Structure formats: structure tokens, C-alpha cells
XYZ file of C-alpha atoms in Angstrom:
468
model
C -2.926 49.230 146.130
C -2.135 46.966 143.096
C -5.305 46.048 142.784
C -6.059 49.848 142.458
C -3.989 50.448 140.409
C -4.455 48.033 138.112
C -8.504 48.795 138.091
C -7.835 52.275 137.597
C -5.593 52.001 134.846
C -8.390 49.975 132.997
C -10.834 52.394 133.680
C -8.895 55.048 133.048
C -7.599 53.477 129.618
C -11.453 53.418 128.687
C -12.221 56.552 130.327
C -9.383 59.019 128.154
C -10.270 56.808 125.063
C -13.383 57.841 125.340
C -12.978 61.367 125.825
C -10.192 61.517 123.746
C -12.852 60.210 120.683
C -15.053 62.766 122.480
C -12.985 65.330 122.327
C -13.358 64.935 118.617
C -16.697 65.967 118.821
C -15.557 69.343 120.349
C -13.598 70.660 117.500
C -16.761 68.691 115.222
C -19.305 70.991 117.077
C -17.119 73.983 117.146
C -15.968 74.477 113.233
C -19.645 72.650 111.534
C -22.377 74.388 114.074
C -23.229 77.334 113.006
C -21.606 79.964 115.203
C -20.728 80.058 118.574
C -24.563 80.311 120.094
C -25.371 77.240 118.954
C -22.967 75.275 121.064
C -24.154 77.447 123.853
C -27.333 75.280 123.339
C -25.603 72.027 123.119
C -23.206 73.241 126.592
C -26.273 74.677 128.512
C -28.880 71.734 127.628
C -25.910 69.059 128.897
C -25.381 71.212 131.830
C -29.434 70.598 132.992
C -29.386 66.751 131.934
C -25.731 66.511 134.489
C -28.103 67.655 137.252
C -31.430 65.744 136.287
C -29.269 62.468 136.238
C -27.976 62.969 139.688
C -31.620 63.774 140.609
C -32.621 60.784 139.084
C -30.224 57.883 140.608
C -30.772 59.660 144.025
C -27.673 58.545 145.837
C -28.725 54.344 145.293
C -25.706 54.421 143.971
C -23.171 54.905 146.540
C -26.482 53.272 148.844
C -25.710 50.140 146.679
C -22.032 49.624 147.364
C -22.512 50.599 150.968
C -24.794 47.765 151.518
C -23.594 45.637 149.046
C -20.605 45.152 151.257
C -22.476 45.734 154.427
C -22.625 42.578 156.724
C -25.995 40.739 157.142
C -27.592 42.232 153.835
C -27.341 39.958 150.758
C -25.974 41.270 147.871
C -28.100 40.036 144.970
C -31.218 41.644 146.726
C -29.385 44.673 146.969
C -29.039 44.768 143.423
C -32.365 43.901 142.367
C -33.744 46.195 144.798
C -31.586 49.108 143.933
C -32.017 48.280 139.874
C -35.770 48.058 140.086
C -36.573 51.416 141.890
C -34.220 53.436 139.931
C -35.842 52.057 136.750
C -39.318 52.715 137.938
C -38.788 56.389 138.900
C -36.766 56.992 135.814
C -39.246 55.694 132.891
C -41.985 57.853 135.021
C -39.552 61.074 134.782
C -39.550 60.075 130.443
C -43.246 59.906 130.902
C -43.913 63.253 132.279
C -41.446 65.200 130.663
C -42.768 64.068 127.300
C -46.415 64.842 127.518
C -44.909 68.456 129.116
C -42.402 68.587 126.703
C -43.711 72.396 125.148
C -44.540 73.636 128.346
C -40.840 72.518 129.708
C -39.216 73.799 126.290
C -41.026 77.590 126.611
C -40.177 77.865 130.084
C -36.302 77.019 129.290
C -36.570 79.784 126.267
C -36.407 76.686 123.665
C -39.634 77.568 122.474
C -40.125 75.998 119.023
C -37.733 73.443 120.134
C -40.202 70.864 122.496
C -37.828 67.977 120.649
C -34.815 68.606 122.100
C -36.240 68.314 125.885
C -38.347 65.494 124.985
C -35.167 63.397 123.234
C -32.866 64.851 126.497
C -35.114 63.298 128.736
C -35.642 60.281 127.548
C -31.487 59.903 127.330
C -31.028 60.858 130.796
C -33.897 58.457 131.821
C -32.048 55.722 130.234
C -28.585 56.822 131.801
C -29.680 57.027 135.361
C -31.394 53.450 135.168
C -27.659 52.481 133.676
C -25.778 53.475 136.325
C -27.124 50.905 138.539
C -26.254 47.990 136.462
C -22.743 49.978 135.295
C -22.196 50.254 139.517
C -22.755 46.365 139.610
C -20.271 45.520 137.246
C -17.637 47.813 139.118
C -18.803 45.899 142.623
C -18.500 42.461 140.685
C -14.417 43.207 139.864
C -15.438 43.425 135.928
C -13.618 46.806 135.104
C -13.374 45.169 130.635
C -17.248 44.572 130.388
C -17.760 48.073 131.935
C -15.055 49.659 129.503
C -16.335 47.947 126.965
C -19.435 49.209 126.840
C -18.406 53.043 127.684
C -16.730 52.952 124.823
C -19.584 51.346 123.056
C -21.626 54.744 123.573
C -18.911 57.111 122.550
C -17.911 54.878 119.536
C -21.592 54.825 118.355
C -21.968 58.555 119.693
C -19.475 59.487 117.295
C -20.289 57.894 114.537
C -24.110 59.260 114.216
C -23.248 62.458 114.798
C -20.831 61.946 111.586
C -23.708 60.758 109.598
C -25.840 63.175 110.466
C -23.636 66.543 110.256
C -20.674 65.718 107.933
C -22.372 62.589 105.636
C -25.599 64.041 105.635
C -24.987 67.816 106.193
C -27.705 67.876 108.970
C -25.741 70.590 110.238
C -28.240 71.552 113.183
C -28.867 70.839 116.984
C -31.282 68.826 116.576
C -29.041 66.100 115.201
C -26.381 66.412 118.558
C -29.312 65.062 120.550
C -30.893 62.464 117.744
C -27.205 61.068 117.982
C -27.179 61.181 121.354
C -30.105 59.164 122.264
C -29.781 56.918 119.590
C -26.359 55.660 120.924
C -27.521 55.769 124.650
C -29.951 53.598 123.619
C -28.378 51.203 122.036
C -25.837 50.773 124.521
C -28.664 50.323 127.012
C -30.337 47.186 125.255
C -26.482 45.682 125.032
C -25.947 46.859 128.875
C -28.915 44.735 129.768
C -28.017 41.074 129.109
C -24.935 41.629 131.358
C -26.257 42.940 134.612
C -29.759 41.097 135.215
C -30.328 40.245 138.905
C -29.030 36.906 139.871
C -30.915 36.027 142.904
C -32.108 37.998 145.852
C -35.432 39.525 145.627
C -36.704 43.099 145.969
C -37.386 43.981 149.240
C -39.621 47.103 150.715
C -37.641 47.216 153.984
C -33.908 46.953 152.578
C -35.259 50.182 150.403
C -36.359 51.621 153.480
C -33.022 51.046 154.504
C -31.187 52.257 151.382
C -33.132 55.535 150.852
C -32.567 56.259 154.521
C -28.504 56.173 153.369
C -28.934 57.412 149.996
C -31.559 60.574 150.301
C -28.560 62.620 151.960
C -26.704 61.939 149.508
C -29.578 62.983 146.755
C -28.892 66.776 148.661
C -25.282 66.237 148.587
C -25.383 65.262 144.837
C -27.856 68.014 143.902
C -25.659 70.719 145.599
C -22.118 69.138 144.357
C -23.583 68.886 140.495
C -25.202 72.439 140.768
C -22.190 73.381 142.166
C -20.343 71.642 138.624
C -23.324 73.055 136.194
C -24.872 76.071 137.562
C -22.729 78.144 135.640
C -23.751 76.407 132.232
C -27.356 76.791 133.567
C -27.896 80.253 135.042
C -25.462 82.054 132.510
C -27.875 82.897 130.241
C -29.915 84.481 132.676
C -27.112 86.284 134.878
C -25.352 88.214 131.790
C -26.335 90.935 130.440
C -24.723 91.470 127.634
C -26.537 90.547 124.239
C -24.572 87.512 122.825
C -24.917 85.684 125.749
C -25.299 82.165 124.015
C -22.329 83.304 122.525
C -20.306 83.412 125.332
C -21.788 80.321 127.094
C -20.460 78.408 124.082
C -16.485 80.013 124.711
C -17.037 79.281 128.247
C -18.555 75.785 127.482
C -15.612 74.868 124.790
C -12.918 76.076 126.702
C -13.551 74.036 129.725
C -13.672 70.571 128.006
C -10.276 71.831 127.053
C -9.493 71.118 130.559
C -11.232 67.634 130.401
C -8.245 65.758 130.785
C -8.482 66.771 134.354
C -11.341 65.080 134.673
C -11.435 62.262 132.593
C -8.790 61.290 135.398
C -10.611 62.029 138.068
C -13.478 60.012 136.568
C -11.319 56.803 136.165
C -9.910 57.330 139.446
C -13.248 57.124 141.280
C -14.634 54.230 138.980
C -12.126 52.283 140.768
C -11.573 53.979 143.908
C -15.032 54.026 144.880
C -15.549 50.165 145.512
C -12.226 49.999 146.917
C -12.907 52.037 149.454
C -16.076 50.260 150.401
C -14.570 46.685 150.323
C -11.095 48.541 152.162
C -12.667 49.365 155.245
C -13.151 45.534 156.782
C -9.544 46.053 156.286
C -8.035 47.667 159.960
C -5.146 48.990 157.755
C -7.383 50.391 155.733
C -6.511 54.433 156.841
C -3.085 54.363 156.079
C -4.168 52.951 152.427
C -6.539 55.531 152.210
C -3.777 58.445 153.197
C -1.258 56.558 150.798
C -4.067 56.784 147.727
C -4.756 60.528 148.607
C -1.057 61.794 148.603
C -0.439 59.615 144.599
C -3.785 61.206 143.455
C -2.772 64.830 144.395
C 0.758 64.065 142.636
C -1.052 63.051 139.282
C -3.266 65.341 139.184
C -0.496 67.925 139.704
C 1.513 66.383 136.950
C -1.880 66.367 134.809
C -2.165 70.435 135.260
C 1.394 71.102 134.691
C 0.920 68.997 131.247
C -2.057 70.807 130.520
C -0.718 74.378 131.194
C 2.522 73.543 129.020
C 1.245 72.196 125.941
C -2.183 74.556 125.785
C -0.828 75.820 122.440
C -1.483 72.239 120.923
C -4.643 71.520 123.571
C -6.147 74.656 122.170
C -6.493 73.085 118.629
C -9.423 70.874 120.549
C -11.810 73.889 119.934
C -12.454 76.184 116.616
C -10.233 79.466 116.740
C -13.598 81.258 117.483
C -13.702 80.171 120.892
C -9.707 80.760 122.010
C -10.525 84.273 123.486
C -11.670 82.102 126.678
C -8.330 80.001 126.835
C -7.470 82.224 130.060
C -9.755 80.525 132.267
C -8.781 76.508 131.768
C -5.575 76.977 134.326
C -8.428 77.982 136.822
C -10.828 74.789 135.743
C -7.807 72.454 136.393
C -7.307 74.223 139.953
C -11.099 73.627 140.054
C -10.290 69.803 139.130
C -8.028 69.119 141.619
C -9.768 70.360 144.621
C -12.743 68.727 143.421
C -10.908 65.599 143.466
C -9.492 66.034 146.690
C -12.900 66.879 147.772
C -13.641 63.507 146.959
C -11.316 61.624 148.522
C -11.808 62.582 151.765
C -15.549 62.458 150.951
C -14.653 58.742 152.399
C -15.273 59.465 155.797
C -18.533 60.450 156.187
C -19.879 57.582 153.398
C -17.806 54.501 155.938
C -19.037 55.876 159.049
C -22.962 56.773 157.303
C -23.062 60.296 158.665
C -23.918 61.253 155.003
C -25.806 64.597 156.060
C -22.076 65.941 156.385
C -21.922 65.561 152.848
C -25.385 67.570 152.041
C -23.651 70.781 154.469
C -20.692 70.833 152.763
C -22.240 70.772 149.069
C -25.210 73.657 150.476
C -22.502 75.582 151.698
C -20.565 74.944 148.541
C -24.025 75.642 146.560
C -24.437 78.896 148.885
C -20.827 80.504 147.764
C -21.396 79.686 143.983
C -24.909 81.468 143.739
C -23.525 84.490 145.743
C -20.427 84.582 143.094
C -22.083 83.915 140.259
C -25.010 86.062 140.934
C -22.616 89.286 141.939
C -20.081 88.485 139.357
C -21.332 87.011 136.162
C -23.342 90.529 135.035
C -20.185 92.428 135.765
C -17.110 89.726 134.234
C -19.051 87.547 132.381
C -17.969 83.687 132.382
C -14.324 85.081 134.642
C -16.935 84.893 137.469
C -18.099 80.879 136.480
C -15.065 79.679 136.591
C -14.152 81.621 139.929
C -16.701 80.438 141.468
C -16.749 76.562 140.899
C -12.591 77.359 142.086
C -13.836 78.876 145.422
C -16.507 76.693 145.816
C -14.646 73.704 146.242
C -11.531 75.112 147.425
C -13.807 75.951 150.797
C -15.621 72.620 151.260
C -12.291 70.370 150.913
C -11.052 72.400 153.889
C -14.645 72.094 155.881
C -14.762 67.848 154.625
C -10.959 67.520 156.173
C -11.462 69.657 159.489
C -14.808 68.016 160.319
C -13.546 64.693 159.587
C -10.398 64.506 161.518
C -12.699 64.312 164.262
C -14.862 61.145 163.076
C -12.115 59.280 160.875
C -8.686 60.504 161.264
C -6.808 59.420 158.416
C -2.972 60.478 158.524
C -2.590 61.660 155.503
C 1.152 62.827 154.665
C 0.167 66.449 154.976
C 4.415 67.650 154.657
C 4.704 65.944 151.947
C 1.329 67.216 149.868
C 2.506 70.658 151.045
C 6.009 70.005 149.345
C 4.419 69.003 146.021
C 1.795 71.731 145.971
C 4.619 74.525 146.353
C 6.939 73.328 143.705
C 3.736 72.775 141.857
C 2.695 76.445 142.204
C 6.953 77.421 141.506
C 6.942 75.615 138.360
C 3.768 77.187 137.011
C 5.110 80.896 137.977
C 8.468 80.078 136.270
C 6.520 78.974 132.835
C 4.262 82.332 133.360
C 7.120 84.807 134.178
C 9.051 84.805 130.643
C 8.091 86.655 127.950
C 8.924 84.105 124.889
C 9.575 84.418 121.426
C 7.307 81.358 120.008
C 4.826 78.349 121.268
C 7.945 76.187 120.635
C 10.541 78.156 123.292
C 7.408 78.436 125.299
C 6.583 74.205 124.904
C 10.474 73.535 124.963
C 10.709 75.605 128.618
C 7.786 73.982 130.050
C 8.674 70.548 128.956
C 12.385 70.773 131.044
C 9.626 72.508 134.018
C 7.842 68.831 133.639
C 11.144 66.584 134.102
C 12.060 68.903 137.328
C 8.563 67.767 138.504
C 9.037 63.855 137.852
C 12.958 64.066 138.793
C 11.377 65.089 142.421
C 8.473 63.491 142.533
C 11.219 60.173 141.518
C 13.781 60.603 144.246
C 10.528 61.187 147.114
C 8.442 58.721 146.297
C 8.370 56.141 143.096
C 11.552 55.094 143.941
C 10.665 53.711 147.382
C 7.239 52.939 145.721
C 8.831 50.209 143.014
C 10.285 48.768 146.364
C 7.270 47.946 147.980
């Protein structure tokens, strides 16, 4: 659990630097873009490359750290195995979608605009061949080179997209991307040096092996990122009003508003993920897992409370233009927490390799948020988006515990999870209820609603936690 801790704490430092520094593209993008349409480009564009990568790595990912730690496989063939198949398929997906570029661009309604999928494939090409060698240094315990060079990207990120719209005045979409696969690329030639296979050689029937794990997951990673992105993608296509770009971009700028959410989420599973793996040799290893569940849900609950309360500053992240869709980021951080819950007790299907558990869940997940988007999105606009992804996952953390209570009962401390989500749900309805006067009554009431929270969350659990 120290170890944990510790691990997540480092990738977490690096993970809400870097979308802290992010973040300060948001309010960039938001006041220098043109108007809100154009960031409906930028939201929708990143909302296909989220699902491409996903398609790209293919599950090898989590395949890698299964049989990294798996006995009787070796390691460093693993690796090179894993690294060397990932690259191959993803410098033939730059290929193709570079000679089809115009084709791709007029079929996505970027016609005039065959750049911006050739440079967006050729970044996600490069990031899904990354996240092998990123994976390796998280399996190899060395959470400060992998910081490191996240923040590498976003530091470099940031500082072409600078050059380019406030030095330069480039103030166009084009120049998002051009910044975007610049820094990707250099961070990739850096990545390199660190992660080249040591050992092992590449081996046709350990790939056999791997894909055999990893393809379910490619359907479970497919469904769970369209289940993240659809929204972003199909918008345009669902609403009928005439300003739908518009609205894409509120939607699109109000939910990295509720990024914080995520960004520790994100850390968490950076760390949590090879834990887990490494964890299960362990025979004590379910009453870890229940003890790392019941500490997520509390932070994640202390995250949305923080959120919630101090919106008035958050809000500042994104241009005045966009604040008509501030409503919906108490729903995203619901949609947050689930999702992270989801992931937890993801767990039991990975350690006991009945992955195709996984794929149901995210199709039936997939199922509910085509349904709600396709019914509600013409009739409430980007209300229905957000709904969705909230239903969505609320439905498939129930299915993932029920199923696999049967195949890996883990006791986690449901009384106490319940007692935290209901004076989570009473503090947020006490904040809601008044009517106040100013942000600052509204902060200062919220802010004594947060101490309640920690004074509880003290005298149930940190304090017997510092004496372990």
C-alpha cells in the first residue's frame, strides 16, 4: 500500500502538472480561436484520435503486464515482442491514412482541411507505439523517467502552441495540431533511448499468446473509449440545430473543466495497474485490493466536492463564451467516479484472463450510450452527452461487481462506501439548497461542507490508517 501510494503520488504529481499546464491551453484556445466552432474542431478531432489510439495499441498493453509477470514467460521477450508489433501496425496506420488523407478529410466534413487528418494521424501513430515503451517503464518501478517525459510533451506542447498563436499570431487550427505533433515527436525520439529491448527476442508464438489475451480487450477498449468520445464524435451529426460546432465546443470546454477528476483517475491507474498485476502472487492480495477501492472512492469524493465548491474560480479555465454549459460538469464528475470504480473492479476479469467479460460490459455500455445519445441529443442537445456517458457507466460498474463476485470475490467494505456516498450526496444538496448572496458566501459555505467531509472521513479511517 506504501508502495502505492508513493507511485501514485509521483504519477499523480506529473499527471495534474501536466494538466494543470494543459489546462492553460483551454482558456489559450477558448479566448485566441476564433469563436466557439473552432474549438468544436479541436474537441471533436481529439475525440476520433482517443479512439484510433486505443484501436491502435489493441489491448498489448494490459497483454504486456499480464505476461510480463506471468510465470514461465520471460520478460525481456515480452517487451520486445509487444514493442515491435505495436510499432509495425502503427507506422502502417501513418502510411495509409496519409496517402487517403482527402478522401478521410471529405468524408469527416473537413474538406479543404486533408492536413489536419494527415498531421492527427501521424501523432496518434507515434503515441500508440509510445505506450508500449511508457508501460515498460511503469513495469520496471521507474515512475521519474516516465514523469519526466509526460511532462516533456506538455512542456513542449505548450510552448509551440505559444509561438505559433500568441508570438506569431497564427491564430488558426491548423497550428493546435502543427504543435501537437511537433512535441509528440520530439518526445518520442527522447522516449526511445530509455526503453530499447534488453534481451529476449521476438517471438511468433508468445504473440500468439498475447493477442489471444489482448484482442478482448481491443473490444473492451473500443466500446469503453466510444463510450468516453462518442459524444464528441457523433454530436455533430445527432443535433439539429445550426451552430452545432458551436455547441460541441461549450460541451467540449466545459468538460475539461471537470478534468481534475480525471487527471486523478489517470495517476491512479498509472500506478495501480502494475500493482495489481505484481499483487496477485500475493494470497493477501484481495483484501489489498478492497482496501485500495474503498481510499479511491473517498478521494474521488473529496475531488467532486472540491470541484462543485470552488466552480466559480474553476470556471475561469474556459472563455466566458462557453459558461452557459457549466451545468453539466457536476454530472461529468459523477461520470468520473463511476468510471473509476468501473475500473477497479475491472481487476477481476484481467487476473483470472476471462477478458471477454470486459468486451460485454463495454457493448452493453456502448449499446445504452448510442440509444441515449441518438434519442436525446436532437431533442436536449449536449444535456443528453453528458447523461449518457453518466448512465453508461453507472450500469456496467453494477454488471462488472455482480458478475465478479462470482469469479473473484473481493470483500470490499461495502457499509462503509455506502456511508461516504450518502454524506457525499448530503453535502452536495446542502451547498445546492441555499439561495446565496455572492460566489464568496457561496465558496465560504462550501468550504466549512469540505472540513465536515475530512472531519469524518478523519475519525473513520486516516486515523486508524496513520496507525498501520
Amino acid at each position: 500500500m506504501k508502495i502505492l501510494a508513493k507511485e501514485t503520488a509521483i504519477y499523480g504529481l506529473s499527471s495534474i502538472i501536466g494538466k494543470f499546464l494543459n489546462y492553460l491551453l483551454v482558456p489559450l484556445y477558448t479566448y485566441v480561436l476564433a469563436n466557439t466552432a473552432d474549438y468544436g474542431i479541436v474537441t471533436n478531432l481529439y475525440a476520433w484520435t482517443a479512439l484510433l489510439l486505443v484501436i491502435l495499441t489493441y489491448g498489448m498493453e494490459t497483454g504486456f503486464f499480464r505476461f510480463a509477470n506471468k510465470e514461465g514467460c520471460d520478460a525481456p521477450s515480452v517487451y520486445r515482442t509487444t514493442l515491435f508489433t505495436v510499432l509495425t501496425t502503427s507506422v502502417l496506420f501513418a502510411v495509409v491514412c496519409v496517402l487517403l488523407r482527402t478522401p478521410i478529410a471529405n468524408g469527416l466534413g473537413y474538406a479543404g482541411h486533408a492536413s489536419f487528418i494527415a498531421m492527427m494521424a501521424i501523432t496518434v501513430a507515434m503515441d500508440a507505439f509510445a505506450c508500449v515503451p511508457f508501460a515498460y517503464l511503469r513495469y520496471a518501478k521507474r515512475p521519474i523517467t516516465f514523469a519526466a517525459l509526460k511532462l516533456l510533451f506538455v512542456v513542449l506542447n505548450i510552448a509551440f502552441n505559444l509561438l505559433f498563436l500568441v508570438v506569431l499570431k497564427r491564430q488558426d487550427v491548423f497550428y493546435v495540431f502543427l504543435s501537437n505533433i511537433l512535441a509528440t515527436a520530439i518526445q518520442t525520439l527522447i522516449l526511445i533511448p530509455f526503453t530499447l529491448p534488453k534481451g529476449g527476442r521476438y517471438s511468433f508464438p508468445l504473440l500468439g499468446e498475447l493477442l489471444r489475451y489482448s484482442l478482448p480487450l481491443l473490444v473492451l477498449g473500443i466500446a469503453g473509449i466510444m463510450n468516453q468520445t462518442l459524444d464528441r464524435i457523433v454530436f455533430p451529426y445527432l443535433y439539429t440545430g445550426a451552430d452545432a460546432q458551436a455547441q460541441l465546443g461549450i460541451y467540449g470546454a466545459c468538460f475539461k473543466v471537470a478534468m481534475v477528476m480525471m487527471m486523478f483517475t489517470q495517476a491512479f491507474r498509472y500506478a495501480y495497474e502494475p500493482f495489481v498485476f505484481a499483487k496477485h502472487k500475493d494470497r493477501q492480495s484481495v483484501e489489498a485490493y478492497a482496501d485500495v477501492m474503498k481510499y479511491y472512492i473517498i478521494f474521488s469524493y473529496l475531488i467532486l466536492l472540491g470541484v462543485v465548491v470552488y466552480l466559480d474560480i474553476f470556471k475561469y479555465i474556459i472563455g466566458p463564451a462557453y459558461w452557459e454549459g457549466l451545468k453539466i460538469v457536476p454530472v461529468v464528475l459523477w461520470t468520473y467516479v463511476f468510471q473509476g470504480v468501473y475500473f477497479n473492479l475491472s481487476f477481476w476479469y484481467k487476473l483470472t484472463d476471462e477478458t471477454k467479460w470486459g468486451a460485454y460490459f463495454s457493448l452493453i455500455g456502448l449499446a445504452i450510450t448510442v440509444v441515449l445519445q441518438v434519442v436525446g441529443v436532437p431533442r436536449i442537445g449536449y444535456w443528453a452527452s453528458c447523461g449518457s456517458s453518466l448512465v453508461c457507466y453507472f450500469v456496467i460498474m453494477l454488471l462488472s461487481y455482480g458478475v465478479g463476485r462470482k469469479h473473484l470475490n473481493i470483500p470490499y467494505d461495502l457499509k462503509r462506501i455506502g456511508i461516504y456516498t450518502v454524506l457525499t450526496l448530503a453535502l452536495l444538496v446542502a451547498f445546492y439548497l441555499p439561495t446565496y448572496s455572492n460566489m464568496w458566501l457561496r465558496m465560504l459555505t462550501g468550504t466549512g461542507l469540505l472540513i465536515v467531509f475530512l472531519a469524518i472521513f478523519y475519525i473513520l479511517d486516516f486515523k486508524n490508517l496513520l496507525k498501520k
